[in-house]
mmCIF file of C-alpha atoms in Angstrom:
data_model
loop_
_atom_site.group_PDB
_atom_site.id
_atom_site.type_symbol
_atom_site.label_atom_id
_atom_site.label_comp_id
_atom_site.label_asym_id
_atom_site.label_seq_id
_atom_site.Cartn_x
_atom_site.Cartn_y
_atom_site.Cartn_z
ATOM 1 C CA MET A 1 125.663 63.310 108.976
ATOM 2 C CA PRO A 2 126.385 65.095 104.196
ATOM 3 C CA GLU A 3 128.943 68.000 105.728
ATOM 4 C CA ALA A 4 126.560 70.962 104.438
ATOM 5 C CA LEU A 5 123.303 69.815 106.537
ATOM 6 C CA SER A 6 125.359 69.449 110.180
ATOM 7 C CA TYR A 7 125.877 73.373 110.010
ATOM 8 C CA ARG A 8 121.718 73.648 108.968
ATOM 9 C CA PRO A 9 121.566 75.371 113.170
ATOM 10 C CA THR A 10 124.438 77.723 111.807
ATOM 11 C CA ARG A 11 122.493 79.038 109.094
ATOM 12 C CA MET A 12 119.362 79.225 110.821
ATOM 13 C CA ALA A 13 121.156 81.205 113.567
ATOM 14 C CA CYS A 14 122.090 83.215 111.086
ATOM 15 C CA TYR A 15 119.136 84.004 108.964
ATOM 16 C CA ARG A 16 117.447 84.315 112.660
ATOM 17 C CA GLY A 17 120.378 86.978 112.906
ATOM 18 C CA TYR A 18 119.380 88.784 109.694
ATOM 19 C CA ILE A 19 115.627 89.332 110.432
ATOM 20 C CA VAL A 20 116.798 90.445 113.873
ATOM 21 C CA GLN A 21 118.539 92.867 112.084
ATOM 22 C CA GLY A 22 115.436 94.127 110.295
ATOM 23 C CA VAL A 23 113.679 93.803 113.876
ATOM 24 C CA VAL A 24 116.226 96.542 115.143
ATOM 25 C CA ASN A 25 116.328 98.665 111.840
ATOM 26 C CA ASN A 26 112.857 98.991 111.416
ATOM 27 C CA LEU A 27 110.774 98.333 114.245
ATOM 28 C CA SER A 28 111.169 101.954 116.369
ATOM 29 C CA PRO A 29 110.658 103.876 112.606
ATOM 30 C CA LEU A 30 107.152 102.803 113.440
ATOM 31 C CA PHE A 31 106.615 104.558 116.362
ATOM 32 C CA PHE A 32 107.859 107.685 114.390
ATOM 33 C CA VAL A 33 104.490 109.535 114.682
ATOM 34 C CA ILE A 34 103.512 108.162 117.763
ATOM 35 C CA PHE A 35 106.787 110.248 119.201
ATOM 36 C CA GLN A 36 105.448 113.114 117.425
ATOM 37 C CA ARG A 37 102.202 112.822 119.564
ATOM 38 C CA GLU A 38 103.145 111.908 122.764
ATOM 39 C CA PHE A 39 106.272 113.302 123.206
ATOM 40 C CA GLY A 40 107.052 116.512 120.808
ATOM 41 C CA ILE A 41 109.687 114.708 118.703
ATOM 42 C CA SER A 42 110.205 116.887 115.348
ATOM 43 C CA TYR A 43 111.179 115.931 111.718
ATOM 44 C CA ALA A 44 114.888 116.825 112.710
ATOM 45 C CA MET A 45 114.763 114.617 115.989
ATOM 46 C CA ILE A 46 113.086 111.635 114.264
ATOM 47 C CA SER A 47 116.277 111.791 111.642
ATOM 48 C CA SER A 48 118.427 112.401 113.939
ATOM 49 C CA LEU A 49 117.779 109.076 115.409
ATOM 50 C CA ILE A 50 118.096 107.686 112.304
ATOM 51 C CA LEU A 51 121.362 109.230 112.162
ATOM 52 C CA PHE A 52 122.751 107.840 115.461
ATOM 53 C CA ASN A 53 121.504 104.460 114.194
ATOM 54 C CA PHE A 54 124.063 104.062 111.271
ATOM 55 C CA VAL A 55 125.890 105.945 112.786
ATOM 56 C CA THR A 56 126.253 103.954 115.766
ATOM 57 C CA GLN A 57 126.588 100.895 113.430
ATOM 58 C CA ILE A 58 129.231 102.597 110.844
ATOM 59 C CA CYS A 59 132.317 103.189 114.055
ATOM 60 C CA VAL A 60 131.331 99.718 114.963
ATOM 61 C CA ASP A 61 131.924 97.400 111.333
ATOM 62 C CA VAL A 62 135.654 100.325 111.168
ATOM 63 C CA LEU A 63 136.413 98.692 115.005
ATOM 64 C CA CYS A 64 135.021 95.263 113.610
ATOM 65 C CA VAL A 65 137.268 95.198 110.551
ATOM 66 C CA ARG A 66 140.001 95.013 113.067
ATOM 67 C CA PHE A 67 138.223 92.919 116.204
ATOM 68 C CA VAL A 68 135.996 90.444 114.381
ATOM 69 C CA ASP A 69 139.105 88.107 113.851
ATOM 70 C CA ARG A 70 140.704 88.760 116.577
ATOM 71 C CA ILE A 71 137.810 87.496 119.690
ATOM 72 C CA GLY A 72 135.916 84.976 116.586
ATOM 73 C CA TYR A 73 133.100 84.556 115.496
ATOM 74 C CA ARG A 74 130.911 83.189 118.512
ATOM 75 C CA THR A 75 131.501 85.496 120.508
ATOM 76 C CA ALA A 76 131.276 88.847 118.296
ATOM 77 C CA THR A 77 127.696 86.694 117.112
ATOM 78 C CA VAL A 78 126.678 86.749 120.789
ATOM 79 C CA ALA A 79 127.125 89.497 121.782
ATOM 80 C CA ALA A 80 125.774 91.165 119.983
ATOM 81 C CA HIS A 81 122.469 89.855 120.056
ATOM 82 C CA VAL A 82 122.854 91.111 123.826
ATOM 83 C CA PHE A 83 123.005 94.636 122.864
ATOM 84 C CA CYS A 84 119.662 93.759 120.478
ATOM 85 C CA THR A 85 117.894 92.612 122.821
ATOM 86 C CA LEU A 86 119.225 95.302 125.693
ATOM 87 C CA GLY A 87 118.222 98.140 122.854
ATOM 88 C CA LEU A 88 114.851 96.600 122.506
ATOM 89 C CA VAL A 89 114.217 96.498 126.106
ATOM 90 C CA LEU A 90 115.215 100.174 126.634
ATOM 91 C CA LEU A 91 112.906 101.557 123.898
ATOM 92 C CA GLY A 92 110.599 100.224 125.325
ATOM 93 C CA VAL A 93 111.125 100.800 129.267
ATOM 94 C CA LEU A 94 112.982 104.291 129.014
ATOM 95 C CA PRO A 95 110.260 106.593 127.182
ATOM 96 C CA ARG A 96 108.258 105.574 130.556
ATOM 97 C CA LEU A 97 110.718 106.311 133.031
ATOM 98 C CA LEU A 98 111.651 109.274 131.905
ATOM 99 C CA PRO A 99 110.760 112.993 132.111
ATOM 100 C CA SER A 100 109.669 114.106 129.028
ATOM 101 C CA GLY A 101 113.460 116.247 128.717
ATOM 102 C CA LEU A 102 115.339 113.496 128.870
ATOM 103 C CA VAL A 103 112.676 110.822 126.512
ATOM 104 C CA PHE A 104 114.876 112.108 123.197
ATOM 105 C CA ALA A 105 118.121 110.948 125.104
ATOM 106 C CA GLY A 106 116.160 108.147 125.946
ATOM 107 C CA LEU A 107 115.336 107.146 122.565
ATOM 108 C CA ALA A 108 118.880 107.953 121.013
ATOM 109 C CA LEU A 109 120.531 105.976 123.839
ATOM 110 C CA ALA A 110 118.321 102.533 123.134
ATOM 111 C CA THR A 111 118.775 103.070 119.469
ATOM 112 C CA ILE A 112 122.920 103.428 119.803
ATOM 113 C CA VAL A 113 122.724 100.199 121.731
ATOM 114 C CA THR A 114 120.878 98.400 119.058
ATOM 115 C CA ALA A 115 122.957 99.678 116.708
ATOM 116 C CA ILE A 116 125.236 98.184 118.298
ATOM 117 C CA GLY A 117 124.362 94.591 117.689
ATOM 118 C CA GLY A 118 122.887 95.416 114.612
ATOM 119 C CA GLY A 119 126.601 96.431 113.656
ATOM 120 C CA ILE A 120 128.701 93.521 114.194
ATOM 121 C CA ILE A 121 125.540 91.206 112.763
ATOM 122 C CA GLU A 122 125.876 92.547 109.874
ATOM 123 C CA VAL A 123 130.184 92.172 109.644
ATOM 124 C CA ALA A 124 130.401 88.635 111.482
ATOM 125 C CA VAL A 125 127.689 86.480 109.673
ATOM 126 C CA SER A 126 128.036 87.301 106.330
ATOM 127 C CA PRO A 127 131.856 85.302 106.271
ATOM 128 C CA ILE A 128 130.207 82.801 108.694
ATOM 129 C CA ILE A 129 127.374 81.738 105.776
ATOM 130 C CA ASP A 130 131.117 82.647 102.752
ATOM 131 C CA SER A 131 132.607 79.926 104.593
ATOM 132 C CA LEU A 132 130.273 77.549 104.873
ATOM 133 C CA PRO A 133 130.191 74.510 101.924
ATOM 134 C CA SER A 134 127.917 75.130 99.116
ATOM 135 C CA GLU A 135 127.846 74.710 95.664
ATOM 136 C CA ALA A 136 126.016 78.100 94.882
ATOM 137 C CA LYS A 137 127.297 81.004 97.374
ATOM 138 C CA ASP A 138 126.176 84.079 95.950
ATOM 139 C CA ALA A 139 122.886 82.655 95.927
ATOM 140 C CA LYS A 140 123.033 81.152 100.065
ATOM 141 C CA MET A 141 124.616 85.493 100.713
ATOM 142 C CA SER A 142 121.354 87.015 98.932
ATOM 143 C CA LEU A 143 119.035 84.108 101.094
ATOM 144 C CA LEU A 144 120.093 85.570 103.626
ATOM 145 C CA HIS A 145 119.906 89.077 103.216
ATOM 146 C CA SER A 146 116.721 88.604 102.286
ATOM 147 C CA PHE A 147 116.012 87.193 106.385
ATOM 148 C CA TYR A 148 116.487 90.838 106.215
ATOM 149 C CA CYS A 149 113.616 92.039 104.690
ATOM 150 C CA TRP A 150 111.472 89.383 105.519
ATOM 151 C CA GLY A 151 112.249 89.879 108.828
ATOM 152 C CA GLN A 152 111.021 93.932 108.030
ATOM 153 C CA VAL A 153 108.086 92.532 106.637
ATOM 154 C CA ALA A 154 107.018 91.044 109.901
ATOM 155 C CA VAL A 155 107.591 93.737 111.907
ATOM 156 C CA VAL A 156 105.881 96.085 110.152
ATOM 157 C CA LEU A 157 102.801 93.532 109.226
ATOM 158 C CA LEU A 158 102.550 92.348 112.875
ATOM 159 C CA THR A 159 103.693 95.767 115.116
ATOM 160 C CA THR A 160 100.807 97.875 112.930
ATOM 161 C CA VAL A 161 98.559 95.460 113.015
ATOM 162 C CA ALA A 162 99.110 95.180 117.321
ATOM 163 C CA VAL A 163 99.145 98.995 118.122
ATOM 164 C CA ARG A 164 96.434 98.862 116.236
ATOM 165 C CA VAL A 165 94.295 95.960 118.184
ATOM 166 C CA ILE A 166 96.270 97.162 122.160
ATOM 167 C CA GLY A 167 96.015 100.880 121.004
ATOM 168 C CA GLU A 168 98.707 103.399 121.003
ATOM 169 C CA GLY A 169 99.234 103.800 124.574
ATOM 170 C CA LEU A 170 101.047 100.147 124.749
ATOM 171 C CA TRP A 171 103.274 100.572 122.345
ATOM 172 C CA TRP A 172 105.842 99.986 124.529
ATOM 173 C CA THR A 173 105.066 96.602 125.393
ATOM 174 C CA LEU A 174 105.930 95.933 121.942
ATOM 175 C CA PRO A 175 109.635 96.290 121.347
ATOM 176 C CA LEU A 176 109.535 93.924 124.818
ATOM 177 C CA VAL A 177 107.648 90.920 122.691
ATOM 178 C CA TRP A 178 110.540 91.657 119.555
ATOM 179 C CA ALA A 179 113.416 91.483 122.071
ATOM 180 C CA LEU A 180 113.074 87.395 122.796
ATOM 181 C CA LEU A 181 114.418 86.749 118.868
ATOM 182 C CA PRO A 182 117.431 87.894 120.162
ATOM 183 C CA PHE A 183 117.100 86.520 123.402
ATOM 184 C CA TYR A 184 116.810 83.214 121.914
ATOM 185 C CA ASN A 185 119.020 83.808 118.847
ATOM 186 C CA CYS A 186 122.027 84.419 121.439
ATOM 187 C CA PHE A 187 121.539 80.670 123.121
ATOM 188 C CA ALA A 188 121.506 79.316 119.328
ATOM 189 C CA PHE A 189 124.748 81.109 117.977
ATOM 190 C CA ALA A 190 126.475 79.675 121.513
ATOM 191 C CA ARG A 191 125.886 76.047 120.900
ATOM 192 C CA ALA A 192 126.403 76.625 116.698
ATOM 193 C CA PRO A 193 128.963 74.827 115.163
ATOM 194 C CA LEU A 194 131.205 77.001 112.821
ATOM 195 C CA ARG A 195 133.733 77.048 110.631
ATOM 196 C CA PRO A 196 137.124 78.950 110.213
ATOM 197 C CA THR A 197 136.926 81.503 107.860
ATOM 198 C CA VAL A 198 140.360 83.413 106.944
ATOM 199 C CA SER A 199 143.331 83.121 108.067
ATOM 200 C CA PRO A 200 145.513 85.790 108.709
ATOM 201 C CA GLU A 201 147.710 84.416 106.389
ATOM 202 C CA GLU A 202 145.660 84.729 103.358
ATOM 203 C CA LYS A 203 143.608 87.517 103.599
ATOM 204 C CA VAL A 204 144.405 90.127 101.133
ATOM 205 C CA PRO A 205 145.733 93.425 102.746
ATOM 206 C CA LEU A 206 144.025 96.230 103.458
ATOM 207 C CA ARG A 207 145.849 98.162 101.629
ATOM 208 C CA SER A 208 145.583 96.050 98.396
ATOM 209 C CA LEU A 209 141.412 96.840 98.376
ATOM 210 C CA PHE A 210 141.924 100.179 98.459
ATOM 211 C CA ARG A 211 144.512 99.943 95.409
ATOM 212 C CA SER A 212 142.028 98.350 94.094
ATOM 213 C CA ARG A 213 139.236 100.681 91.190
ATOM 214 C CA LEU A 214 137.111 97.726 91.644
ATOM 215 C CA PHE A 215 136.653 97.066 95.258
ATOM 216 C CA VAL A 216 136.420 101.525 95.687
ATOM 217 C CA LEU A 217 133.803 100.731 93.120
ATOM 218 C CA ALA A 218 131.750 98.881 95.264
ATOM 219 C CA MET A 219 131.896 100.915 97.810
ATOM 220 C CA LEU A 220 130.413 102.801 96.553
ATOM 221 C CA LEU A 221 128.292 101.124 94.967
ATOM 222 C CA MET A 222 127.388 99.728 98.518
ATOM 223 C CA LEU A 223 126.879 103.514 100.048
ATOM 224 C CA CYS A 224 124.262 104.204 97.262
ATOM 225 C CA ALA A 225 122.603 101.337 97.818
ATOM 226 C CA GLY A 226 122.646 101.570 101.058
ATOM 227 C CA ALA A 227 120.768 104.766 100.467
ATOM 228 C CA SER A 228 118.560 103.736 97.891
ATOM 229 C CA GLU A 229 117.489 101.303 100.280
ATOM 230 C CA LEU A 230 116.934 103.262 103.761
ATOM 231 C CA ALA A 231 115.454 106.656 102.332
ATOM 232 C CA MET A 232 112.260 104.986 101.769
ATOM 233 C CA SER A 233 112.289 102.400 104.416
ATOM 234 C CA GLN A 234 112.804 104.898 107.365
ATOM 235 C CA TRP A 235 110.735 107.692 105.939
ATOM 236 C CA SER A 236 107.939 105.783 103.854
ATOM 237 C CA SER A 237 105.684 105.103 106.525
ATOM 238 C CA LEU A 238 105.489 108.960 107.872
ATOM 239 C CA PHE A 239 105.193 110.287 103.965
ATOM 240 C CA ALA A 240 102.209 107.829 103.515
ATOM 241 C CA GLU A 241 100.561 109.416 106.424
ATOM 242 C CA GLN A 242 101.464 112.907 106.380
ATOM 243 C CA ALA A 243 102.200 113.683 102.792
ATOM 244 C CA LEU A 244 99.766 111.536 100.795
ATOM 245 C CA GLY A 245 96.863 111.047 103.888
ATOM 246 C CA VAL A 246 96.453 107.957 104.011
ATOM 247 C CA GLN A 247 94.881 106.312 107.285
ATOM 248 C CA LYS A 248 98.554 105.079 109.990
ATOM 249 C CA LEU A 249 97.212 101.190 109.254
ATOM 250 C CA TRP A 250 97.262 101.211 105.619
ATOM 251 C CA GLY A 251 99.899 103.672 104.763
ATOM 252 C CA ASP A 252 102.552 101.076 107.097
ATOM 253 C CA LEU A 253 101.044 97.384 105.271
ATOM 254 C CA LEU A 254 101.180 99.641 101.443
ATOM 255 C CA GLY A 255 104.244 101.770 102.347
ATOM 256 C CA PRO A 256 107.088 99.944 104.591
ATOM 257 C CA CYS A 257 105.408 96.204 104.600
ATOM 258 C CA LEU A 258 105.120 96.257 100.969
ATOM 259 C CA PHE A 259 108.176 97.667 100.029
ATOM 260 C CA ALA A 260 109.615 94.789 102.202
ATOM 261 C CA VAL A 261 108.257 92.043 100.542
ATOM 262 C CA PHE A 262 109.317 93.503 97.476
ATOM 263 C CA MET A 263 113.019 93.452 98.924
ATOM 264 C CA GLY A 264 112.314 89.509 99.968
ATOM 265 C CA ILE A 265 110.921 88.318 97.269
ATOM 266 C CA GLY A 266 113.889 90.254 94.375
ATOM 267 C CA ARG A 267 116.106 88.772 96.606
ATOM 268 C CA THR A 268 114.696 85.481 97.204
ATOM 269 C CA ILE A 269 114.572 85.529 93.499
ATOM 270 C CA TYR A 270 118.346 86.073 92.579
ATOM 271 C CA GLY A 271 119.004 83.245 95.728
ATOM 272 C CA VAL A 272 117.529 81.093 93.543
ATOM 273 C CA PHE A 273 118.167 82.261 89.963
ATOM 274 C CA GLY A 274 121.444 83.965 90.285
ATOM 275 C CA ALA A 275 123.806 81.865 88.398
ATOM 276 C CA ARG A 276 121.842 82.031 85.146
ATOM 277 C CA MET A 277 121.530 86.241 85.807
ATOM 278 C CA ASP A 278 123.733 88.874 84.390
ATOM 279 C CA LEU A 279 123.880 90.625 87.639
ATOM 280 C CA TYR A 280 125.558 93.736 85.853
ATOM 281 C CA ARG A 281 122.718 94.171 83.667
ATOM 282 C CA TRP A 282 119.650 93.327 86.999
ATOM 283 C CA LEU A 283 122.103 96.194 88.725
ATOM 284 C CA LEU A 284 121.558 98.471 85.827
ATOM 285 C CA GLY A 285 117.651 98.004 84.799
ATOM 286 C CA THR A 286 116.592 98.129 88.865
ATOM 287 C CA ALA A 287 118.720 101.502 90.056
ATOM 288 C CA LEU A 288 116.778 102.989 86.612
ATOM 289 C CA LEU A 289 113.381 101.422 88.233
ATOM 290 C CA CYS A 290 114.732 102.770 91.503
ATOM 291 C CA VAL A 291 114.448 106.011 90.277
ATOM 292 C CA LEU A 292 111.720 106.493 89.286
ATOM 293 C CA CYS A 293 110.485 104.744 91.828
ATOM 294 C CA TYR A 294 111.345 108.095 93.949
ATOM 295 C CA MET A 295 109.953 109.977 91.469
ATOM 296 C CA GLY A 296 106.690 108.544 91.002
ATOM 297 C CA ALA A 297 106.507 108.930 95.173
ATOM 298 C CA ALA A 298 107.283 112.608 95.205
ATOM 299 C CA LEU A 299 104.883 113.974 91.950
ATOM 300 C CA LEU A 300 101.959 111.662 91.383
ATOM 301 C CA ALA A 301 98.682 113.300 92.594
ATOM 302 C CA VAL A 302 97.140 109.825 93.436
ATOM 303 C CA PRO A 303 98.054 108.843 96.682
ATOM 304 C CA MET A 304 97.678 105.303 95.930
ATOM 305 C CA LEU A 305 99.735 105.454 93.096
ATOM 306 C CA SER A 306 102.620 107.117 95.320
ATOM 307 C CA LEU A 307 102.515 103.983 98.164
ATOM 308 C CA LEU A 308 102.818 101.379 94.546
ATOM 309 C CA CYS A 309 105.968 103.507 93.701
ATOM 310 C CA CYS A 310 106.900 103.110 97.471
ATOM 311 C CA ALA A 311 106.874 99.723 97.554
ATOM 312 C CA LEU A 312 108.065 98.865 94.341
ATOM 313 C CA CYS A 313 110.969 100.744 95.363
ATOM 314 C CA GLY A 314 111.649 98.244 97.256
ATOM 315 C CA PHE A 315 111.729 95.267 94.252
ATOM 316 C CA SER A 316 114.004 97.788 92.582
ATOM 317 C CA ILE A 317 116.495 97.980 94.857
ATOM 318 C CA SER A 318 116.617 94.353 96.246
ATOM 319 C CA LEU A 319 119.259 93.065 94.477
ATOM 320 C CA MET A 320 121.810 96.054 94.986
ATOM 321 C CA TRP A 321 123.527 95.205 98.772
ATOM 322 C CA PRO A 322 123.509 90.692 98.423
ATOM 323 C CA GLY A 323 124.521 92.083 94.363
ATOM 324 C CA VAL A 324 127.447 94.414 95.066
ATOM 325 C CA LEU A 325 128.483 92.101 98.161
ATOM 326 C CA SER A 326 128.686 88.495 96.347
ATOM 327 C CA SER A 327 130.214 89.824 92.760
ATOM 328 C CA THR A 328 133.314 91.909 95.431
ATOM 329 C CA ALA A 329 133.062 88.890 97.502
ATOM 330 C CA ALA A 330 133.817 86.534 94.511
ATOM 331 C CA ALA A 331 136.707 88.583 93.458
ATOM 332 C CA TYR A 332 138.515 89.012 96.446
ATOM 333 C CA PRO A 333 137.358 85.382 98.204
ATOM 334 C CA LYS A 334 140.469 86.236 100.674
ATOM 335 C CA GLY A 335 139.280 89.931 101.679
ATOM 336 C CA GLY A 336 137.785 87.667 105.082
ATOM 337 C CA ALA A 337 135.886 90.288 107.518
ATOM 338 C CA ALA A 338 138.215 92.846 106.872
ATOM 339 C CA MET A 339 136.171 93.190 103.429
ATOM 340 C CA PHE A 340 132.893 92.193 104.414
ATOM 341 C CA GLY A 341 133.327 95.007 107.451
ATOM 342 C CA LEU A 342 134.857 97.333 105.001
ATOM 343 C CA LEU A 343 132.360 97.413 102.849
ATOM 344 C CA ALA A 344 129.328 97.428 105.479
ATOM 345 C CA VAL A 345 131.325 100.558 106.974
ATOM 346 C CA CYS A 346 130.252 101.895 103.210
ATOM 347 C CA GLY A 347 126.579 100.721 103.386
ATOM 348 C CA ASP A 348 126.235 102.184 106.169
ATOM 349 C CA ILE A 349 126.907 105.470 105.771
ATOM 350 C CA GLY A 350 124.685 105.390 102.561
ATOM 351 C CA CYS A 351 121.851 104.074 104.632
ATOM 352 C CA SER A 352 122.859 107.096 107.669
ATOM 353 C CA SER A 353 123.563 109.123 104.518
ATOM 354 C CA GLY A 354 119.966 108.899 102.305
ATOM 355 C CA PRO A 355 117.302 109.576 105.488
ATOM 356 C CA ALA A 356 119.411 112.223 107.038
ATOM 357 C CA LEU A 357 119.044 113.672 103.207
ATOM 358 C CA ALA A 358 115.462 113.218 102.988
ATOM 359 C CA GLY A 359 114.709 114.260 106.366
ATOM 360 C CA MET A 360 116.450 117.180 106.002
ATOM 361 C CA VAL A 361 114.858 118.252 102.997
ATOM 362 C CA SER A 362 112.059 117.326 104.183
ATOM 363 C CA GLU A 363 112.072 120.343 107.490
ATOM 364 C CA LEU A 364 112.919 122.358 104.593
ATOM 365 C CA ALA A 365 110.586 122.115 101.881
ATOM 366 C CA GLY A 366 108.383 119.107 102.977
ATOM 367 C CA LEU A 367 107.974 115.504 102.877
ATOM 368 C CA ARG A 368 107.181 115.362 99.632
ATOM 369 C CA ALA A 369 110.798 117.019 98.463
ATOM 370 C CA GLY A 370 112.334 114.982 101.011
ATOM 371 C CA MET A 371 111.647 112.043 98.775
ATOM 372 C CA LEU A 372 112.345 113.129 95.829
ATOM 373 C CA SER A 373 115.953 114.280 96.521
ATOM 374 C CA ALA A 374 116.452 110.476 97.493
ATOM 375 C CA ALA A 375 116.463 110.329 94.652
ATOM 376 C CA VAL A 376 120.256 111.479 94.001
ATOM 377 C CA PHE A 377 121.599 107.697 94.880
ATOM 378 C CA PRO A 378 120.322 105.527 92.253
ATOM 379 C CA LEU A 379 121.339 108.170 90.217
ATOM 380 C CA VAL A 380 124.756 108.709 91.922
ATOM 381 C CA MET A 381 123.951 104.284 91.314
ATOM 382 C CA VAL A 382 123.478 104.119 87.552
ATOM 383 C CA ALA A 383 126.653 106.111 86.694
ATOM 384 C CA CYS A 384 129.428 103.675 88.314
ATOM 385 C CA LEU A 385 127.559 101.081 86.628
ATOM 386 C CA LEU A 386 127.741 102.610 83.677
ATOM 387 C CA PHE A 387 131.441 103.807 84.035
ATOM 388 C CA ARG A 388 131.902 100.190 85.263
ATOM 389 C CA ALA A 389 130.881 98.852 82.049
ATOM 390 C CA ARG A 390 132.691 101.655 79.392
ATOM 391 C CA ASN A 391 135.700 100.428 81.636
ATOM 392 C CA ALA A 392 135.233 96.741 81.404
ATOM 393 C CA ARG A 393 135.161 96.993 77.908
ATOM 394 C CA VAL A 394 138.606 99.627 77.953
ATOM 395 C CA GLN A 395 140.253 96.861 79.214
ATOM 396 C CA ALA A 396 138.999 94.304 76.904
ATOM 397 C CA GLN A 397 140.213 96.038 73.853
ATOM 398 C CA LYS A 398 143.380 96.512 74.920
#
């Protein structure tokens, strides 16, 4: 059997792992309106749940920088899926069991447990894919991240339709059903063949990474990528229903669902044609498009046009995360889990700060103002990319 084919179960487990991450990051936001109606959860509390999710992932990413290589990738990935399974079960069970005054605490606990699993997946799965035999690792990395998008599409579409069919009163059964996916993937990773990753002797020391201007810039770009993606992803459902007055079913389908479809299309295109694309130009062009999408979503008076901007934002951010990750991995092929972990930390800081900023501004000035405020992140990304291009020209002239 060819070596690449012998690792097909490993690739499939990794792809499912990113689908799991798409589920755990995007399931709870679909219930935000239900949480408000049933439990009296405020905008500030919703913003806190988003913050708990990504702050926890940041903490887990930091720990993974030090410990994933020591405990092994198999142990790490199996543990990640155990946490995801448990967290989804808690999301469905705790709000029904706890008294009204403790419901928010139960939601927070479920969020934190799933975030632990999601954080480990983020750090451990990318190096596994990077270690597998392939002639186009950039494309495989982008394809891996596209499965996050397709997981997001699946969770938004299926959950939205299910809520419509069974009614909002039975929403709590859906996290229990979704928990079956990470439960199954636990056993897949327990059996999948793994290749050795970068050995401790070969790894680039962290201090060398921090001294590199290119790597520091990559960290900032990852922060902006995470913020640009999650601000729209986490708030578009609530924004569509309450700011645009769109019915929840259509708001979810034309907002976060179509957002994820466009994001998946963009990442799949890069996964197939990435070798022929000028990554810098695409990143700059899509960052500018992202600014326009946020402005259009917040400022356009026609609800359907605003929703279209929300959806197109998915395409505009599609290359940001995997593009920065792939280019950095190519520049530092011996970075190992520490490099992926540091980039994940920065991405998750963005994933928490983007939605948090939108939530705080929404609380003070309304949802449209909150959506508009998030445009600052792709603007910063544009500035960083222009700075990198200028620096490259200066280095070339020397």
